[in-house]
């Protein structure tokens, strides 16, 4: 019998904040790979709502029920991060057809930068196909109820951050 190769994958993103859709994809990926690294990009150009440290804490806490997931932060090129972590697989989520063109471009560019990189596209459960971190932040900032779209801990962090911004 042949030797078993352990396969890891990297699920990158800004996760600002992590949503139930992200959690769903992480759970799906964890069933396909021996190890999944949820790689949270620093992304200063995007001016994140939550700091990298806050995003790492939130993601680590809400994904702690998945044994083969590790949450880490990174900056720079994803390809370089993948090389450092001996990974050849990128996990990306596709919510709708509108995501496909952009994600397809990213996958093609990554393959041009390193021909060993493969992108695996996963789709979330149907009830999360419209959920995005951007929409969650916008709805929450306008006083809307986002409790169906985020983990209770993330909801609390959003509310606390918004209340702090209101009093500043």
PDB file of C-alpha atoms in Angstrom:
ATOM      1  CA  UNK A   1       0.000   0.000   0.000  1.00  0.00           C
ATOM      2  CA  UNK A   2       1.289   3.468  -0.924  1.00  0.00           C
ATOM      3  CA  UNK A   3       2.354   6.124   1.510  1.00  0.00           C
ATOM      4  CA  UNK A   4      -0.379   8.567   2.499  1.00  0.00           C
ATOM      5  CA  UNK A   5       0.397  12.176   1.701  1.00  0.00           C
ATOM      6  CA  UNK A   6      -1.042  14.709   4.088  1.00  0.00           C
ATOM      7  CA  UNK A   7      -2.751  17.505   2.209  1.00  0.00           C
ATOM      8  CA  UNK A   8      -3.222  20.971   3.583  1.00  0.00           C
ATOM      9  CA  UNK A   9      -5.112  23.882   2.094  1.00  0.00           C
ATOM     10  CA  UNK A  10      -5.175  27.586   2.724  1.00  0.00           C
ATOM     11  CA  UNK A  11      -8.445  29.483   2.970  1.00  0.00           C
ATOM     12  CA  UNK A  12      -7.390  33.139   2.621  1.00  0.00           C
ATOM     13  CA  UNK A  13      -9.439  36.261   3.094  1.00  0.00           C
ATOM     14  CA  UNK A  14      -9.870  39.418   5.094  1.00  0.00           C
ATOM     15  CA  UNK A  15     -12.699  37.930   7.201  1.00  0.00           C
ATOM     16  CA  UNK A  16     -13.798  41.423   8.254  1.00  0.00           C
ATOM     17  CA  UNK A  17     -15.773  40.095  10.052  1.00  0.00           C
ATOM     18  CA  UNK A  18     -15.990  36.335   9.736  1.00  0.00           C
ATOM     19  CA  UNK A  19     -19.561  35.379   8.774  1.00  0.00           C
ATOM     20  CA  UNK A  20     -21.609  32.202   9.015  1.00  0.00           C
ATOM     21  CA  UNK A  21     -20.869  31.738   5.304  1.00  0.00           C
ATOM     22  CA  UNK A  22     -17.141  31.723   6.037  1.00  0.00           C
ATOM     23  CA  UNK A  23     -17.687  29.252   8.876  1.00  0.00           C
ATOM     24  CA  UNK A  24     -19.724  27.005   6.577  1.00  0.00           C
ATOM     25  CA  UNK A  25     -16.933  26.986   3.967  1.00  0.00           C
ATOM     26  CA  UNK A  26     -14.275  26.311   6.608  1.00  0.00           C
ATOM     27  CA  UNK A  27     -16.304  23.324   7.871  1.00  0.00           C
ATOM     28  CA  UNK A  28     -16.664  22.015   4.297  1.00  0.00           C
ATOM     29  CA  UNK A  29     -12.942  22.440   3.592  1.00  0.00           C
ATOM     30  CA  UNK A  30     -12.024  20.699   6.861  1.00  0.00           C
ATOM     31  CA  UNK A  31     -13.752  17.545   5.585  1.00  0.00           C
ATOM     32  CA  UNK A  32     -11.698  17.546   2.388  1.00  0.00           C
ATOM     33  CA  UNK A  33      -8.198  18.297   3.693  1.00  0.00           C
ATOM     34  CA  UNK A  34      -6.033  17.067   6.550  1.00  0.00           C
ATOM     35  CA  UNK A  35      -5.309  20.617   7.648  1.00  0.00           C
ATOM     36  CA  UNK A  36      -6.888  23.933   6.691  1.00  0.00           C
ATOM     37  CA  UNK A  37      -5.153  27.193   7.459  1.00  0.00           C
ATOM     38  CA  UNK A  38      -7.579  30.092   7.627  1.00  0.00           C
ATOM     39  CA  UNK A  39      -5.166  32.796   6.535  1.00  0.00           C
ATOM     40  CA  UNK A  40      -6.384  36.243   7.497  1.00  0.00           C
ATOM     41  CA  UNK A  41      -4.851  38.934   5.345  1.00  0.00           C
ATOM     42  CA  UNK A  42      -3.681  42.078   7.059  1.00  0.00           C
ATOM     43  CA  UNK A  43      -5.166  44.116   4.138  1.00  0.00           C
ATOM     44  CA  UNK A  44      -4.360  47.660   5.333  1.00  0.00           C
ATOM     45  CA  UNK A  45      -5.361  49.094   1.920  1.00  0.00           C
ATOM     46  CA  UNK A  46      -8.918  47.832   2.499  1.00  0.00           C
ATOM     47  CA  UNK A  47      -9.099  49.811   5.766  1.00  0.00           C
ATOM     48  CA  UNK A  48     -10.619  46.929   7.729  1.00  0.00           C
ATOM     49  CA  UNK A  49     -13.334  47.555  10.304  1.00  0.00           C
ATOM     50  CA  UNK A  50     -11.643  45.148  12.725  1.00  0.00           C
ATOM     51  CA  UNK A  51      -7.896  45.060  13.352  1.00  0.00           C
ATOM     52  CA  UNK A  52      -5.944  41.979  12.322  1.00  0.00           C
ATOM     53  CA  UNK A  53      -5.656  40.970  15.988  1.00  0.00           C
ATOM     54  CA  UNK A  54      -9.446  41.276  16.429  1.00  0.00           C
ATOM     55  CA  UNK A  55     -10.141  39.281  13.269  1.00  0.00           C
ATOM     56  CA  UNK A  56      -7.698  36.564  14.364  1.00  0.00           C
ATOM     57  CA  UNK A  57      -9.355  36.310  17.787  1.00  0.00           C
ATOM     58  CA  UNK A  58     -12.896  36.220  16.393  1.00  0.00           C
ATOM     59  CA  UNK A  59     -12.049  33.617  13.739  1.00  0.00           C
ATOM     60  CA  UNK A  60     -10.071  31.509  16.189  1.00  0.00           C
ATOM     61  CA  UNK A  61     -12.942  31.481  18.650  1.00  0.00           C
ATOM     62  CA  UNK A  62     -15.766  30.749  16.202  1.00  0.00           C
ATOM     63  CA  UNK A  63     -13.759  28.053  14.382  1.00  0.00           C
ATOM     64  CA  UNK A  64     -12.413  26.371  17.539  1.00  0.00           C
ATOM     65  CA  UNK A  65     -14.892  23.491  17.139  1.00  0.00           C
ATOM     66  CA  UNK A  66     -13.059  22.299  14.004  1.00  0.00           C
ATOM     67  CA  UNK A  67     -10.049  20.215  15.032  1.00  0.00           C
ATOM     68  CA  UNK A  68      -8.016  20.458  11.831  1.00  0.00           C
ATOM     69  CA  UNK A  69      -8.242  24.217  11.349  1.00  0.00           C
ATOM     70  CA  UNK A  70      -5.601  26.720  12.316  1.00  0.00           C
ATOM     71  CA  UNK A  71      -6.158  30.474  12.128  1.00  0.00           C
ATOM     72  CA  UNK A  72      -3.170  32.631  11.208  1.00  0.00           C
ATOM     73  CA  UNK A  73      -2.536  36.139   9.967  1.00  0.00           C
ATOM     74  CA  UNK A  74      -0.404  37.040   6.979  1.00  0.00           C
ATOM     75  CA  UNK A  75       0.687  39.927   4.808  1.00  0.00           C
ATOM     76  CA  UNK A  76       2.212  40.049   1.376  1.00  0.00           C
ATOM     77  CA  UNK A  77       1.557  37.747  -1.553  1.00  0.00           C
ATOM     78  CA  UNK A  78      -0.603  34.699  -0.948  1.00  0.00           C
ATOM     79  CA  UNK A  79       1.739  32.641  -3.155  1.00  0.00           C
ATOM     80  CA  UNK A  80       4.690  33.426  -0.864  1.00  0.00           C
ATOM     81  CA  UNK A  81       2.610  32.499   2.184  1.00  0.00           C
ATOM     82  CA  UNK A  82       1.610  29.234   0.549  1.00  0.00           C
ATOM     83  CA  UNK A  83       5.226  28.346  -0.196  1.00  0.00           C
ATOM     84  CA  UNK A  84       6.181  29.037   3.435  1.00  0.00           C
ATOM     85  CA  UNK A  85       3.414  26.684   4.552  1.00  0.00           C
ATOM     86  CA  UNK A  86       4.088  23.954   1.993  1.00  0.00           C
ATOM     87  CA  UNK A  87       0.618  24.268   0.531  1.00  0.00           C
ATOM     88  CA  UNK A  88      -0.484  23.977  -3.085  1.00  0.00           C
ATOM     89  CA  UNK A  89      -4.242  24.359  -2.573  1.00  0.00           C
ATOM     90  CA  UNK A  90      -6.204  27.585  -2.184  1.00  0.00           C
ATOM     91  CA  UNK A  91      -9.808  27.408  -0.976  1.00  0.00           C
ATOM     92  CA  UNK A  92     -12.120  30.080  -2.351  1.00  0.00           C
ATOM     93  CA  UNK A  93     -15.834  30.519  -1.887  1.00  0.00           C
ATOM     94  CA  UNK A  94     -18.297  31.166  -4.680  1.00  0.00           C
ATOM     95  CA  UNK A  95     -21.596  32.615  -3.528  1.00  0.00           C
ATOM     96  CA  UNK A  96     -23.057  33.489  -6.905  1.00  0.00           C
ATOM     97  CA  UNK A  97     -22.178  33.782 -10.565  1.00  0.00           C
ATOM     98  CA  UNK A  98     -21.034  37.348  -9.911  1.00  0.00           C
ATOM     99  CA  UNK A  99     -18.151  36.010  -7.762  1.00  0.00           C
ATOM    100  CA  UNK A 100     -16.958  33.665 -10.499  1.00  0.00           C
ATOM    101  CA  UNK A 101     -15.262  36.125 -12.849  1.00  0.00           C
ATOM    102  CA  UNK A 102     -13.159  37.739 -10.119  1.00  0.00           C
ATOM    103  CA  UNK A 103     -12.305  34.409  -8.480  1.00  0.00           C
ATOM    104  CA  UNK A 104     -11.430  32.897 -11.861  1.00  0.00           C
ATOM    105  CA  UNK A 105      -9.014  35.799 -12.504  1.00  0.00           C
ATOM    106  CA  UNK A 106      -7.391  35.291  -9.092  1.00  0.00           C
ATOM    107  CA  UNK A 107      -7.006  31.553  -9.702  1.00  0.00           C
ATOM    108  CA  UNK A 108      -5.463  32.142 -13.128  1.00  0.00           C
ATOM    109  CA  UNK A 109      -3.056  34.765 -11.772  1.00  0.00           C
ATOM    110  CA  UNK A 110      -2.005  32.504  -8.897  1.00  0.00           C
ATOM    111  CA  UNK A 111      -1.364  29.702 -11.385  1.00  0.00           C
ATOM    112  CA  UNK A 112       0.753  32.083 -13.492  1.00  0.00           C
ATOM    113  CA  UNK A 113       2.787  33.024 -10.425  1.00  0.00           C
ATOM    114  CA  UNK A 114       3.202  29.370  -9.416  1.00  0.00           C
ATOM    115  CA  UNK A 115       2.060  26.553 -11.693  1.00  0.00           C
ATOM    116  CA  UNK A 116       1.856  24.169  -8.721  1.00  0.00           C
ATOM    117  CA  UNK A 117      -1.013  26.120  -7.127  1.00  0.00           C
ATOM    118  CA  UNK A 118      -4.536  24.764  -7.520  1.00  0.00           C
ATOM    119  CA  UNK A 119      -7.681  26.599  -6.506  1.00  0.00           C
ATOM    120  CA  UNK A 120     -10.624  24.657  -5.123  1.00  0.00           C
ATOM    121  CA  UNK A 121     -13.941  26.489  -5.280  1.00  0.00           C
ATOM    122  CA  UNK A 122     -16.540  25.661  -2.657  1.00  0.00           C
ATOM    123  CA  UNK A 123     -20.096  26.884  -2.489  1.00  0.00           C
ATOM    124  CA  UNK A 124     -21.745  27.694   0.823  1.00  0.00           C
ATOM    125  CA  UNK A 125     -25.088  26.358   1.994  1.00  0.00           C
ATOM    126  CA  UNK A 126     -27.938  28.014   0.120  1.00  0.00           C
ATOM    127  CA  UNK A 127     -28.936  30.148   3.103  1.00  0.00           C
ATOM    128  CA  UNK A 128     -25.493  31.843   2.992  1.00  0.00           C
ATOM    129  CA  UNK A 129     -25.185  32.497  -0.756  1.00  0.00           C
ATOM    130  CA  UNK A 130     -26.040  36.179  -0.341  1.00  0.00           C
ATOM    131  CA  UNK A 131     -24.062  36.829   2.861  1.00  0.00           C
ATOM    132  CA  UNK A 132     -20.943  38.955   2.584  1.00  0.00           C
ATOM    133  CA  UNK A 133     -18.892  40.645   5.283  1.00  0.00           C
ATOM    134  CA  UNK A 134     -19.390  43.960   3.478  1.00  0.00           C
ATOM    135  CA  UNK A 135     -23.177  43.648   3.598  1.00  0.00           C
ATOM    136  CA  UNK A 136     -23.091  42.504   7.225  1.00  0.00           C
ATOM    137  CA  UNK A 137     -21.071  45.584   8.225  1.00  0.00           C
ATOM    138  CA  UNK A 138     -23.337  47.903   6.252  1.00  0.00           C
ATOM    139  CA  UNK A 139     -26.562  46.470   7.674  1.00  0.00           C
ATOM    140  CA  UNK A 140     -25.171  46.485  11.218  1.00  0.00           C
ATOM    141  CA  UNK A 141     -23.935  50.079  10.899  1.00  0.00           C
ATOM    142  CA  UNK A 142     -27.446  51.133   9.872  1.00  0.00           C
ATOM    143  CA  UNK A 143     -28.978  49.428  12.909  1.00  0.00           C
ATOM    144  CA  UNK A 144     -30.191  46.303  11.127  1.00  0.00           C
ATOM    145  CA  UNK A 145     -30.297  42.823  12.632  1.00  0.00           C
ATOM    146  CA  UNK A 146     -27.427  40.656  11.368  1.00  0.00           C
ATOM    147  CA  UNK A 147     -27.790  37.912  13.980  1.00  0.00           C
ATOM    148  CA  UNK A 148     -28.734  35.343  11.296  1.00  0.00           C
ATOM    149  CA  UNK A 149     -25.507  35.993   9.410  1.00  0.00           C
ATOM    150  CA  UNK A 150     -22.812  35.926  12.100  1.00  0.00           C
ATOM    151  CA  UNK A 151     -21.848  33.910  15.157  1.00  0.00           C
ATOM    152  CA  UNK A 152     -23.113  35.455  18.445  1.00  0.00           C
ATOM    153  CA  UNK A 153     -19.540  36.377  19.445  1.00  0.00           C
ATOM    154  CA  UNK A 154     -19.057  38.248  16.162  1.00  0.00           C
ATOM    155  CA  UNK A 155     -22.414  39.972  16.638  1.00  0.00           C
ATOM    156  CA  UNK A 156     -21.308  41.174  20.074  1.00  0.00           C
ATOM    157  CA  UNK A 157     -17.996  42.444  18.692  1.00  0.00           C
ATOM    158  CA  UNK A 158     -19.808  44.287  15.883  1.00  0.00           C
ATOM    159  CA  UNK A 159     -22.246  45.897  18.301  1.00  0.00           C
ATOM    160  CA  UNK A 160     -19.467  46.892  20.694  1.00  0.00           C
ATOM    161  CA  UNK A 161     -17.369  48.371  17.871  1.00  0.00           C
ATOM    162  CA  UNK A 162     -20.372  50.292  16.478  1.00  0.00           C
ATOM    163  CA  UNK A 163     -21.360  51.580  19.934  1.00  0.00           C
ATOM    164  CA  UNK A 164     -17.795  52.734  20.536  1.00  0.00           C
ATOM    165  CA  UNK A 165     -17.787  54.521  17.158  1.00  0.00           C
ATOM    166  CA  UNK A 166     -21.113  56.203  17.998  1.00  0.00           C
ATOM    167  CA  UNK A 167     -19.810  57.628  21.258  1.00  0.00           C
ATOM    168  CA  UNK A 168     -16.480  58.798  19.788  1.00  0.00           C
TER     169      UNK A 168
END
